[in-house]
XYZ file of C-alpha atoms in Angstrom:
228
model
C 23.124 -7.213 -7.590
C 22.352 -7.383 -3.853
C 22.575 -4.307 -1.654
C 24.333 -3.982 1.686
C 22.379 -4.081 4.929
C 21.741 -0.540 6.102
C 22.805 0.743 9.519
C 20.832 3.267 11.564
C 21.927 5.210 14.641
C 18.733 6.734 16.051
C 18.443 9.440 18.709
C 15.056 10.437 20.077
C 13.582 12.478 22.898
C 9.882 12.799 23.606
C 7.047 13.131 26.078
C 3.664 11.637 26.917
C 1.113 13.768 28.731
C -2.331 12.975 30.100
C -4.532 16.095 29.949
C -8.062 17.231 30.835
C -8.385 14.812 33.757
C -7.482 11.870 31.547
C -9.825 12.794 28.688
C -6.894 13.665 26.390
C -3.524 12.125 25.632
C -0.788 14.203 23.972
C 2.446 12.593 22.739
C 5.370 14.252 21.017
C 8.930 13.509 20.013
C 11.950 14.919 18.189
C 14.445 12.598 16.540
C 17.627 12.394 14.510
C 18.458 9.398 12.293
C 22.001 8.877 11.035
C 22.022 6.301 8.213
C 24.927 4.380 6.732
C 24.197 2.534 3.466
C 20.488 3.404 3.544
C 18.593 1.493 0.870
C 16.813 3.821 -1.575
C 15.608 3.505 -5.145
C 17.763 4.962 -7.890
C 18.252 4.369 -11.622
C 20.733 2.454 -13.768
C 21.479 3.019 -17.441
C 20.622 -0.220 -19.256
C 21.993 -0.355 -22.836
C 18.787 -1.965 -24.150
C 15.995 -0.476 -22.032
C 17.380 2.858 -20.921
C 16.796 4.041 -17.335
C 15.668 1.210 -15.055
C 14.874 1.344 -11.345
C 17.325 -0.241 -8.927
C 17.731 -0.446 -5.177
C 21.068 1.137 -4.164
C 22.973 1.942 -0.987
C 23.281 5.625 -0.090
C 26.636 5.747 1.745
C 25.682 8.553 4.145
C 22.323 10.241 4.830
C 20.308 11.696 7.696
C 16.784 12.537 8.829
C 15.750 15.121 11.412
C 12.120 15.199 12.460
C 9.389 16.133 14.894
C 6.038 14.404 15.396
C 3.067 14.632 17.709
C -0.326 13.027 18.169
C -3.353 14.002 20.234
C -6.308 11.796 21.213
C -9.179 13.570 22.923
C -12.635 12.550 24.126
C -14.199 15.858 25.227
C -17.639 14.319 25.865
C -19.392 10.950 25.715
C -19.538 9.624 22.178
C -17.177 12.226 20.659
C -13.626 11.219 19.758
C -11.001 13.476 18.133
C -7.521 12.466 16.984
C -4.860 14.677 15.412
C -1.336 13.840 14.267
C 1.432 15.640 12.377
C 4.991 14.868 11.282
C 7.812 17.080 9.996
C 10.828 15.499 8.272
C 14.022 17.129 7.043
C 15.906 14.576 4.929
C 19.333 14.915 3.324
C 21.599 12.722 1.249
C 25.113 13.431 2.540
C 26.971 11.253 0.029
C 25.787 9.584 -3.193
C 26.967 9.280 -6.772
C 24.144 7.904 -8.912
C 21.836 8.398 -11.873
C 18.722 10.551 -11.752
C 15.422 9.503 -13.373
C 16.795 10.200 -16.848
C 19.473 7.578 -16.276
C 21.978 9.107 -18.676
C 24.630 10.732 -16.457
C 25.885 9.950 -12.969
C 25.880 12.958 -10.651
C 27.239 13.819 -7.252
C 23.843 14.042 -5.531
C 25.043 15.205 -2.114
C 22.557 17.599 -0.531
C 19.485 16.114 -2.219
C 16.327 15.357 -0.269
C 15.031 11.796 -0.102
C 12.646 11.054 -2.992
C 9.001 10.343 -2.081
C 9.355 11.988 1.346
C 7.129 15.013 2.102
C 8.394 17.450 4.709
C 4.924 17.756 6.263
C 2.207 15.159 6.772
C -0.862 15.522 8.969
C -4.189 13.822 9.566
C -7.245 14.269 11.709
C -10.232 12.109 12.657
C -13.537 13.080 14.258
C -16.133 10.463 15.259
C -19.407 10.944 17.084
C -21.845 8.199 18.085
C -25.064 8.135 20.086
C -27.789 5.600 21.039
C -30.458 5.410 18.322
C -32.451 2.775 20.241
C -31.859 0.059 22.828
C -30.207 -2.133 20.189
C -28.745 0.398 17.734
C -25.955 2.983 17.854
C -25.749 5.673 15.183
C -22.474 7.314 14.189
C -21.031 9.982 11.919
C -17.413 10.797 11.226
C -14.891 12.619 9.099
C -11.197 12.289 8.387
C -8.781 14.658 6.698
C -5.315 13.838 5.378
C -2.649 16.303 4.255
C 0.559 15.440 2.416
C 3.037 18.187 1.645
C 4.860 18.578 -1.636
C 7.678 16.158 -2.406
C 10.055 15.165 -5.176
C 10.291 11.764 -6.859
C 13.894 12.235 -8.017
C 17.201 13.258 -6.527
C 18.167 16.881 -7.151
C 20.770 19.462 -6.189
C 22.776 22.202 -7.889
C 24.469 19.566 -10.082
C 21.170 17.979 -11.132
C 18.270 20.492 -10.964
C 14.849 18.960 -10.357
C 12.676 18.714 -13.460
C 9.108 19.908 -12.928
C 7.676 16.470 -13.845
C 9.120 15.045 -10.637
C 7.939 17.842 -8.333
C 4.645 16.712 -6.739
C 2.254 19.276 -5.251
C 0.747 19.035 -1.789
C -2.739 17.553 -1.411
C -5.539 17.492 1.158
C -8.218 14.792 1.092
C -11.460 14.682 3.067
C -13.491 11.593 3.906
C -17.015 11.405 5.405
C -19.060 8.522 6.809
C -22.356 7.827 8.592
C -24.106 4.653 9.656
C -25.587 2.485 12.363
C -24.326 -0.585 14.200
C -25.700 -3.094 16.648
C -24.863 -2.245 20.245
C -23.230 -5.683 20.598
C -21.067 -4.941 17.489
C -22.467 -7.984 15.675
C -23.139 -5.959 12.506
C -22.916 -2.474 11.035
C -23.898 -0.605 7.880
C -22.144 2.554 6.753
C -22.353 5.034 3.865
C -19.023 6.652 3.092
C -17.244 9.037 0.785
C -13.515 9.288 0.127
C -11.839 12.397 -1.270
C -15.277 14.018 -1.335
C -13.867 17.350 -2.537
C -12.483 15.529 -5.606
C -8.942 16.775 -4.976
C -6.660 15.962 -7.908
C -3.402 14.634 -6.488
C -0.452 12.931 -8.148
C 0.962 10.033 -6.110
C 4.141 9.426 -8.069
C 6.038 10.375 -11.216
C 8.557 8.056 -12.848
C 10.645 7.724 -15.978
C 9.683 4.484 -17.743
C 11.668 3.678 -20.908
C 10.366 6.283 -23.424
C 7.771 7.889 -21.146
C 7.568 10.089 -18.083
C 4.497 8.922 -16.194
C 2.512 10.613 -13.449
C 0.050 8.464 -11.516
C -2.903 10.325 -9.948
C -4.790 9.154 -6.886
C -8.445 8.149 -6.791
C -11.088 10.821 -7.474
C -14.169 11.289 -5.284
C -15.460 7.803 -4.439
C -18.650 6.793 -2.625
C -20.033 3.520 -1.334
C -21.997 1.563 1.243
C -20.386 -1.099 3.426
C -22.074 -3.834 5.443
C -20.152 -5.775 8.087
C -21.249 -8.853 9.996
C -19.237 -10.502 12.765
C -19.808 -14.260 12.923
C -18.069 -14.665 16.273
């Protein structure tokens, strides 16, 4: 069955500031989103297959949030970027199934599934001339995702621990060289180098409750060539 087009009334206030004689740019905003018929995933009780995923309309819901980002070049060759977001989500009105798909609940007051309150990331890159034709570079990035739930929950439908996902922090590193005309580059890299175990999602699938973890520590070498 098709869902209804959602409606959003969005209110936002923010700022943009140039700092350190133009070497840094700081942006920030606070916002409030008032949704009518927001489209979110829920469950239906199928007589043959049990709980199945379905896109539904949430009659009334809202999001309040704050975000900022900073880009800073404190010296030649060094670039730093930071960003963070805080979200407070709430379902104001919804009668639907949870992941179990057996009973319909009044789910008013639940948070949005798959929506961490806090997310943040940072990037640091540094490059310098290795010769007249080569530029060397090193860098790191860090990503943080706060805890979140993959099911609706309130006092009527307490959240089962399977659907409560822990926060995770992942670190990436890289180093390489590139031609000064950007015609080619070679880079060694590592993703999630601390081997952080993090679950991305947890779902009820027929007779199973499944948790899907993210990638472990991964390493590689990349070569890029620009033909034009």
